[in-house]
mmCIF file of C-alpha atoms in Angstrom:
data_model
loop_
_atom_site.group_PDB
_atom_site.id
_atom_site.type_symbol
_atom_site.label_atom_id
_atom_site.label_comp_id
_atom_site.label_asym_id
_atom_site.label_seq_id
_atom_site.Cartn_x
_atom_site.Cartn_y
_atom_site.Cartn_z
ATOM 1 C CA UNK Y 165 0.000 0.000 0.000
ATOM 2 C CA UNK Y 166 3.081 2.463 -0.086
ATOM 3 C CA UNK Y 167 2.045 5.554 -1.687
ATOM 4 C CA UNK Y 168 4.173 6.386 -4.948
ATOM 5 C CA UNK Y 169 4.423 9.327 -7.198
ATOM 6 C CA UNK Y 170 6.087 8.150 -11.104
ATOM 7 C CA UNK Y 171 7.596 11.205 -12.308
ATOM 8 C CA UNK Y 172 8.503 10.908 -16.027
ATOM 9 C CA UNK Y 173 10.923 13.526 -16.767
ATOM 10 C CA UNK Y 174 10.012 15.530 -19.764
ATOM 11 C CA UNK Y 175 12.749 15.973 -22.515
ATOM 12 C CA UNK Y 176 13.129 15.018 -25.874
ATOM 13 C CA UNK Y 177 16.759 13.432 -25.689
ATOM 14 C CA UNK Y 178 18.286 11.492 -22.925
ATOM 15 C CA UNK Y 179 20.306 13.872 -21.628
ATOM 16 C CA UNK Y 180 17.893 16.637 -21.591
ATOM 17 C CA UNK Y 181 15.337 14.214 -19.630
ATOM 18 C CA UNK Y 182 18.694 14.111 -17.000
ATOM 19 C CA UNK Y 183 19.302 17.576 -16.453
ATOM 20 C CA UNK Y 184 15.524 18.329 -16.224
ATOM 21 C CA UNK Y 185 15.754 15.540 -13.454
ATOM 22 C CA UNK Y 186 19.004 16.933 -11.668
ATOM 23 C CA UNK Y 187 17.678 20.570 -11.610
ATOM 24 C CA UNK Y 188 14.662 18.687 -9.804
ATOM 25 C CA UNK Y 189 16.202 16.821 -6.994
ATOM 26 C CA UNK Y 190 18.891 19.977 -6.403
ATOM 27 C CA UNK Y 191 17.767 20.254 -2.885
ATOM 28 C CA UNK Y 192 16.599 16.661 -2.314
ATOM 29 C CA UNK Y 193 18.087 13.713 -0.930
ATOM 30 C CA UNK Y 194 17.905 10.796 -3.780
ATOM 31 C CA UNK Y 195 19.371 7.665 -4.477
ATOM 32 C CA UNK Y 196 20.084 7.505 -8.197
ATOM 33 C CA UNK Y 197 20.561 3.730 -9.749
ATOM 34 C CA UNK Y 198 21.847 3.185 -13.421
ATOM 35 C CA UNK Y 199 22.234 0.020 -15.538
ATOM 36 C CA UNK Y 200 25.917 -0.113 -15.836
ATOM 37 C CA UNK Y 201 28.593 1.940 -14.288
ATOM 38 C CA UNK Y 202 29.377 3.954 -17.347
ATOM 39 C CA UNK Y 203 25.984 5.371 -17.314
ATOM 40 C CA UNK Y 204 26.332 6.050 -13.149
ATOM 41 C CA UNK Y 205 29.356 8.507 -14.463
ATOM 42 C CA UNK Y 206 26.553 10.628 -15.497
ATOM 43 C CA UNK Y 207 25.671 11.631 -12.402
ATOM 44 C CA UNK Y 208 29.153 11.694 -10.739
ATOM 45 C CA UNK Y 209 29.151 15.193 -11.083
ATOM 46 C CA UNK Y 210 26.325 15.213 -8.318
ATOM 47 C CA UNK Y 211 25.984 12.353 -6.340
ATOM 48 C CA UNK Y 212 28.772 9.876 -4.817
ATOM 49 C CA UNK Y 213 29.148 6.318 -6.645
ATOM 50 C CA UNK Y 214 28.644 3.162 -4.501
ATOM 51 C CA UNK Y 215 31.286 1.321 -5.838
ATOM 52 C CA UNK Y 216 30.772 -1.442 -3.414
ATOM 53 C CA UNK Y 217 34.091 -1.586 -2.046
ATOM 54 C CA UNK Y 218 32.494 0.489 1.119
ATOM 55 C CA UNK Y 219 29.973 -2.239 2.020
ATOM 56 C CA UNK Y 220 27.590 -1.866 4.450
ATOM 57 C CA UNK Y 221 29.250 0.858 5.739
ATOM 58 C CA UNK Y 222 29.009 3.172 2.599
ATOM 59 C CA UNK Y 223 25.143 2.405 2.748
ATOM 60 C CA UNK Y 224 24.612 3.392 6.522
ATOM 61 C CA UNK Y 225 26.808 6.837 5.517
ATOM 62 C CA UNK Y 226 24.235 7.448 2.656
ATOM 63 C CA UNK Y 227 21.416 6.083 5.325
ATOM 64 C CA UNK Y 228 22.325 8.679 8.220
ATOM 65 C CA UNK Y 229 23.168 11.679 5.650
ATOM 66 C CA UNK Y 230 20.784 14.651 5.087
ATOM 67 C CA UNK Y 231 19.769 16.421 1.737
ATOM 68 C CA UNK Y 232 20.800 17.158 -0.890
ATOM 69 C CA UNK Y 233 23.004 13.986 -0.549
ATOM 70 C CA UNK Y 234 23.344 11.690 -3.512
ATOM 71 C CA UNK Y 235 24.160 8.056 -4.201
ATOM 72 C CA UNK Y 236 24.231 6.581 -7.812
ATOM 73 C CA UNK Y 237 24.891 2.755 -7.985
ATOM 74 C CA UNK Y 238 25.159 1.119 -10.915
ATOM 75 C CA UNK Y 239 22.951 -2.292 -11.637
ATOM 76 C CA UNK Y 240 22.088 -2.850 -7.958
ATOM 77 C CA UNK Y 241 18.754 -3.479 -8.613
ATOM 78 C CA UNK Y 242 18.308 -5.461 -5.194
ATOM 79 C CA UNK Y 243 20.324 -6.530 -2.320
ATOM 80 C CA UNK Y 244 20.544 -2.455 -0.451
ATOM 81 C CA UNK Y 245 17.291 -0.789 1.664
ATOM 82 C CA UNK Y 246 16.757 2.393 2.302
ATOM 83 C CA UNK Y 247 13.688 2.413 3.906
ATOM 84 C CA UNK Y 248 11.205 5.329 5.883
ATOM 85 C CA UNK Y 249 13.558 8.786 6.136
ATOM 86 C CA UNK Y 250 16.580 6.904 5.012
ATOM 87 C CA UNK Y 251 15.707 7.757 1.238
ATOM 88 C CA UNK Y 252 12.215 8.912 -0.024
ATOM 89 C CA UNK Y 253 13.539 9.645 -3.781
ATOM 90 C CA UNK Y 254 14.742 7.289 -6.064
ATOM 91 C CA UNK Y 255 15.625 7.892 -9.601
ATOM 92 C CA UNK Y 256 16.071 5.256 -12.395
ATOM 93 C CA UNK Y 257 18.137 6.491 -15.116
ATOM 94 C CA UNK Y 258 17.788 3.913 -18.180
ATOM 95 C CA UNK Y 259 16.210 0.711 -18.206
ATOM 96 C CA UNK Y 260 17.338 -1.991 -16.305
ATOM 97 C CA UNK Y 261 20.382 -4.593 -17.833
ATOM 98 C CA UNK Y 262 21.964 -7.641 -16.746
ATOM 99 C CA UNK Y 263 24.996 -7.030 -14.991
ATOM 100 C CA UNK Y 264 26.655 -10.639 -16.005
ATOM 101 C CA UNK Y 265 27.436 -11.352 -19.622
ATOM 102 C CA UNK Y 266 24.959 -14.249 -18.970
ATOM 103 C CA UNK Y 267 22.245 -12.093 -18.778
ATOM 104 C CA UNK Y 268 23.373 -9.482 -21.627
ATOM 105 C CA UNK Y 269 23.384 -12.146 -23.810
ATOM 106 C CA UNK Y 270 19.906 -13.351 -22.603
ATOM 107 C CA UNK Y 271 18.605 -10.007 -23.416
ATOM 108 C CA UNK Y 272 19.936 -8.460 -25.933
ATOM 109 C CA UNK Y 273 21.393 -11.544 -28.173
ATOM 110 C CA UNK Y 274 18.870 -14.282 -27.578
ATOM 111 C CA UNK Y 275 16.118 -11.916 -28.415
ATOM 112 C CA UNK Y 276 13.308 -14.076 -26.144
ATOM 113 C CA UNK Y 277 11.083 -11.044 -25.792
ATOM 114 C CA UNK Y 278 8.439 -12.661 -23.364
ATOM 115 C CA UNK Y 279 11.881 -13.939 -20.841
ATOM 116 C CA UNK Y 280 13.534 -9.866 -21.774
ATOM 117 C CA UNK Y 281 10.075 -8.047 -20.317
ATOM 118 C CA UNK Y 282 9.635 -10.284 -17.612
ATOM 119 C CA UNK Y 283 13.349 -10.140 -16.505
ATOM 120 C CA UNK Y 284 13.088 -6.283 -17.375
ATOM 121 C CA UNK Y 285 9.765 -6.115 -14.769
ATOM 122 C CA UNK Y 286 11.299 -7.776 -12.394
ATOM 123 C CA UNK Y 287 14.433 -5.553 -12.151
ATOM 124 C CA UNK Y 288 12.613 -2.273 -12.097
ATOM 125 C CA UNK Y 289 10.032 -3.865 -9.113
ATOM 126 C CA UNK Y 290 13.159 -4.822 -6.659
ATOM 127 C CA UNK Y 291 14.596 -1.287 -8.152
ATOM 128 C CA UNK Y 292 11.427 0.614 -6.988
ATOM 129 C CA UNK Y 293 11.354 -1.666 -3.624
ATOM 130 C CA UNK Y 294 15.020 -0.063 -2.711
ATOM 131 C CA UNK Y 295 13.318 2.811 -0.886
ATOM 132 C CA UNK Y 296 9.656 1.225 -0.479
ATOM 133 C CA UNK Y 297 9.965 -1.384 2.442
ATOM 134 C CA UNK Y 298 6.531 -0.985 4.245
ATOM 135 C CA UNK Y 299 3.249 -0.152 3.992
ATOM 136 C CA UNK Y 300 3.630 2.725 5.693
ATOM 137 C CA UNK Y 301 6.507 3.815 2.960
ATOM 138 C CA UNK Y 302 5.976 7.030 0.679
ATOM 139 C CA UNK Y 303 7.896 8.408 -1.736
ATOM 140 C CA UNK Y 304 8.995 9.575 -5.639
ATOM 141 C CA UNK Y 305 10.326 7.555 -8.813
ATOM 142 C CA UNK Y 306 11.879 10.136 -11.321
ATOM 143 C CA UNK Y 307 12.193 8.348 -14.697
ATOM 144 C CA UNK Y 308 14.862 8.857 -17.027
ATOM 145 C CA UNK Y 309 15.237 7.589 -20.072
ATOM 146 C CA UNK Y 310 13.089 7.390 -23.498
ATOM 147 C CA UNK Y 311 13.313 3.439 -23.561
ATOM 148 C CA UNK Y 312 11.915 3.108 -19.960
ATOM 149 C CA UNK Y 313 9.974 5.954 -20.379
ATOM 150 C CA UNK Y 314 8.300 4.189 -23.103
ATOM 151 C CA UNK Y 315 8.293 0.150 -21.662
ATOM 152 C CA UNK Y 316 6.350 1.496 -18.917
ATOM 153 C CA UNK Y 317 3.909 3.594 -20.914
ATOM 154 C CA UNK Y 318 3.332 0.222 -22.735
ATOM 155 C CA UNK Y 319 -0.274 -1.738 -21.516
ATOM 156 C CA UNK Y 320 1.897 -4.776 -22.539
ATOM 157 C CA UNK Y 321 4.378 -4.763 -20.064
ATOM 158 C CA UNK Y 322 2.320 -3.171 -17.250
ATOM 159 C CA UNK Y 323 0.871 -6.400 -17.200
ATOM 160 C CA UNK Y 324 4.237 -7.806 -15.802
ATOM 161 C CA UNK Y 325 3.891 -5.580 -13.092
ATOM 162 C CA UNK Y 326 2.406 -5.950 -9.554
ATOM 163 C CA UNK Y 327 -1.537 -4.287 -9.972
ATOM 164 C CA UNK Y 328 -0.242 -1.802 -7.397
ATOM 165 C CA UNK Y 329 2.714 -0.473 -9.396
ATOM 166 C CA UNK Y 330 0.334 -0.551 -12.370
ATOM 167 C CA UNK Y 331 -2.087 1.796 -11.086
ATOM 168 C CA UNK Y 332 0.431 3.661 -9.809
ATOM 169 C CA UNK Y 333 2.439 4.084 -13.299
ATOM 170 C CA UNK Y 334 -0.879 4.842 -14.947
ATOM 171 C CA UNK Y 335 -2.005 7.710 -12.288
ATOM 172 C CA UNK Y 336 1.738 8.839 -13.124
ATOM 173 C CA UNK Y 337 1.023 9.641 -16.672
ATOM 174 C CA UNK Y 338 -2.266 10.975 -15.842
ATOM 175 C CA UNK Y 339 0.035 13.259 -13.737
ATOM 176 C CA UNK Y 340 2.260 13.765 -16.261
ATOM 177 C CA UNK Y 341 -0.582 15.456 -19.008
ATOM 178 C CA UNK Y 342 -1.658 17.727 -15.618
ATOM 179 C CA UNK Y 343 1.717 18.799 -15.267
ATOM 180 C CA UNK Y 344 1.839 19.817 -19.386
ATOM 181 C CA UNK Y 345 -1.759 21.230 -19.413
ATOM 182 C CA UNK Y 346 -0.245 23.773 -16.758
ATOM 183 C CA UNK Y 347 -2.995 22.794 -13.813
ATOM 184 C CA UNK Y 348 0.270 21.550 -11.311
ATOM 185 C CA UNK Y 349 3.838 21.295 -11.057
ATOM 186 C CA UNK Y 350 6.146 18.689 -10.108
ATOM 187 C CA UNK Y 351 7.179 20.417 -7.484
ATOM 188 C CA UNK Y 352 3.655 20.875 -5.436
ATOM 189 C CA UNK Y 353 3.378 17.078 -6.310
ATOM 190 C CA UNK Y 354 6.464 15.904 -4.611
ATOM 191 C CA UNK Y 355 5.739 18.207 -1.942
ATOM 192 C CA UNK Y 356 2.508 16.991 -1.269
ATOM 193 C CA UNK Y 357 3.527 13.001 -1.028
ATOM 194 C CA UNK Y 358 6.930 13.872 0.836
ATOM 195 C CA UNK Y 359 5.034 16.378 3.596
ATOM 196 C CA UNK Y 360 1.760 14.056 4.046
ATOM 197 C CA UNK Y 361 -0.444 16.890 2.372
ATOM 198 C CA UNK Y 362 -4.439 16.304 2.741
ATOM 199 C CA UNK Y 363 -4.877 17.161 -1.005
ATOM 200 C CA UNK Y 364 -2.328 15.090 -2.382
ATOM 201 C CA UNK Y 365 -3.599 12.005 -0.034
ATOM 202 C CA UNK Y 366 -6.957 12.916 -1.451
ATOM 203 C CA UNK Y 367 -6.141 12.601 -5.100
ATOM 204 C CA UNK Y 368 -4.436 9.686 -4.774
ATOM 205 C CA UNK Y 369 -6.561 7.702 -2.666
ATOM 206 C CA UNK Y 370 -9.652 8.982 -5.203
ATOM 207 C CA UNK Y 371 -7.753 7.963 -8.543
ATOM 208 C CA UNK Y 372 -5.353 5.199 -7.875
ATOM 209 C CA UNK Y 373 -8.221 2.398 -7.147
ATOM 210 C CA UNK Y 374 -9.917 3.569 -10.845
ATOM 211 C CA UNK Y 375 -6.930 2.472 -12.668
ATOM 212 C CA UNK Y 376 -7.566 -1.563 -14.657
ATOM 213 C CA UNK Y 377 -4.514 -3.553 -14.501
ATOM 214 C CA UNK Y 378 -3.809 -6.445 -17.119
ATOM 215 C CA UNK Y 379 -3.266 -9.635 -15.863
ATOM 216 C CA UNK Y 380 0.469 -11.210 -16.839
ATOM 217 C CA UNK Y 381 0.248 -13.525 -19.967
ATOM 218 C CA UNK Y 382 1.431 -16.933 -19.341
ATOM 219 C CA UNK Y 383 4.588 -18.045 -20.536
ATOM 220 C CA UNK Y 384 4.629 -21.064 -23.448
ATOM 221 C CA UNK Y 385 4.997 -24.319 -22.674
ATOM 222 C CA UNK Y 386 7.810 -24.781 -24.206
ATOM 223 C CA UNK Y 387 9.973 -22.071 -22.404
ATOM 224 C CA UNK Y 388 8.573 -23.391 -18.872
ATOM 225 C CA UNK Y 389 9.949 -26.546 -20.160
ATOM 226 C CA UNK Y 390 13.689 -25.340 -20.799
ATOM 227 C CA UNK Y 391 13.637 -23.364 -17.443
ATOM 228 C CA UNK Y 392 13.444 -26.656 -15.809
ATOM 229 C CA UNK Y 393 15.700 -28.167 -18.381
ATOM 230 C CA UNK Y 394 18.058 -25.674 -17.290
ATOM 231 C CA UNK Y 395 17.777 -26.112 -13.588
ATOM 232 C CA UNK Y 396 18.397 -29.585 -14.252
ATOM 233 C CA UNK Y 397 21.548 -28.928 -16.158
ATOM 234 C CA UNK Y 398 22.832 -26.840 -13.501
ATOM 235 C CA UNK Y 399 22.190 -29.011 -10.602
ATOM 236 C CA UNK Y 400 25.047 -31.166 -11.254
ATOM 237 C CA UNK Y 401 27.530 -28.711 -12.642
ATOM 238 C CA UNK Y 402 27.219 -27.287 -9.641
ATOM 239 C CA UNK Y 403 27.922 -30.387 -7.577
#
């Protein structure tokens, strides 16, 4: 039941779409998460890399630290929490990748485009659940990116999502043609959600239960049959 606000960041190119987004977040505290370390030098200039090398220990720093502090990691999709105060804005920058070349070549070789948007849903849910760890949670999701931008505008792969998040995206784009039409800003948005505002609570709680979700399509049978296949191989490899 956490309350989320999708911000997609308006901008024709990629980098405009990041500038827009930095000007944003200038005074906010944010965790920023790329898919590949090249990308996370992007944002460098304005927010310290988690390199991993810091552990634990780099996360509590970023945990205990007060805005505008900045962390970009690169692929770490899962695995870190930043729950309640600890971080209440996330931004994605790109759509998610595999890390491994495993996975790259999974995605972006194999060209399985059921196993790529399923694999691509999953990543951005544990992404989104980075800062969202209760019900009681609240927050923003800036989203960078035309390809993202544009998988999660698409009914398609809503339907891979949780019916929550796909309310949620969809009252985001509603948002999004408020923000354009000139009726609200982002700014009184992410105010409202971040401060507890009666008015934001109100038009969230009225709009996000109107929203239809899509249930997921079922995989084929014969790609549930190679994922066991596959386990199977593994199993004594791994022995």
């Amino acid at each position: 039941d956490s309350q989320r606000l999708f911000i997609f960041a308006p901008g024709s190119t990629n980098e405009e779409q990041r500038e827009w987004t930095q000007d944003l977040i200038k005074l906010q505290k944010a965790c920023i998460i790329t898919p590949s370390k090249k990308h996370a030098g992007e944002w460098t200039d304005v927010a310290e890399l988690y390199d991993g090398v810091s552990g634990q220990a780099g996360v509590e720093k970023f945990k205990a630290a007060k805005a505008p502090q900045k962390m970009v990691m690169a692929a770490r999709y899962d695995g870190i929490d930043l729950p309640g105060d600890a971080c209440r804005l996330l931004v994605l920058d790109g759509i998610p990748a595999g890390s491994f070349a495993i996975e790259r070549f999974i995605d972006q070789s194999l060209h399985l485009s059921n196993t790529r948007v399923s694999t691509t849903a999953i990543r951005l849910t544990q992404a989104i659940g980075r800062i969202f760890r209760s019900n009681t949670d609240h927050g923003v999701v800036v989203l960078c990116g035309t390809e993202l931008q544009n998988w999660l505008r698409n009914p398609t792969h809503q339907a891979f999502l949780p019916d929550l998040l796909q309310r949620q995206v969809q009252l985001g784009i509603q948002l999004r043609d408020s923000v354009e039409a000139g009726e609200v800003t982002y700014e009184d948005l992410i105010g409202g959600i971040l401060t507890g505002d009666r008015e934001w609570d109100r038009i969230y709680k009225d709009a996000v239960g109107d929203y239809d979700t899509a249930n997921r399509p079922a995989p084929p049978q014969w790609l549930v049959e190679t994922a066991g296949r596959e386990g199977a191989a593994f199993l004594p490899l791994w022995q």
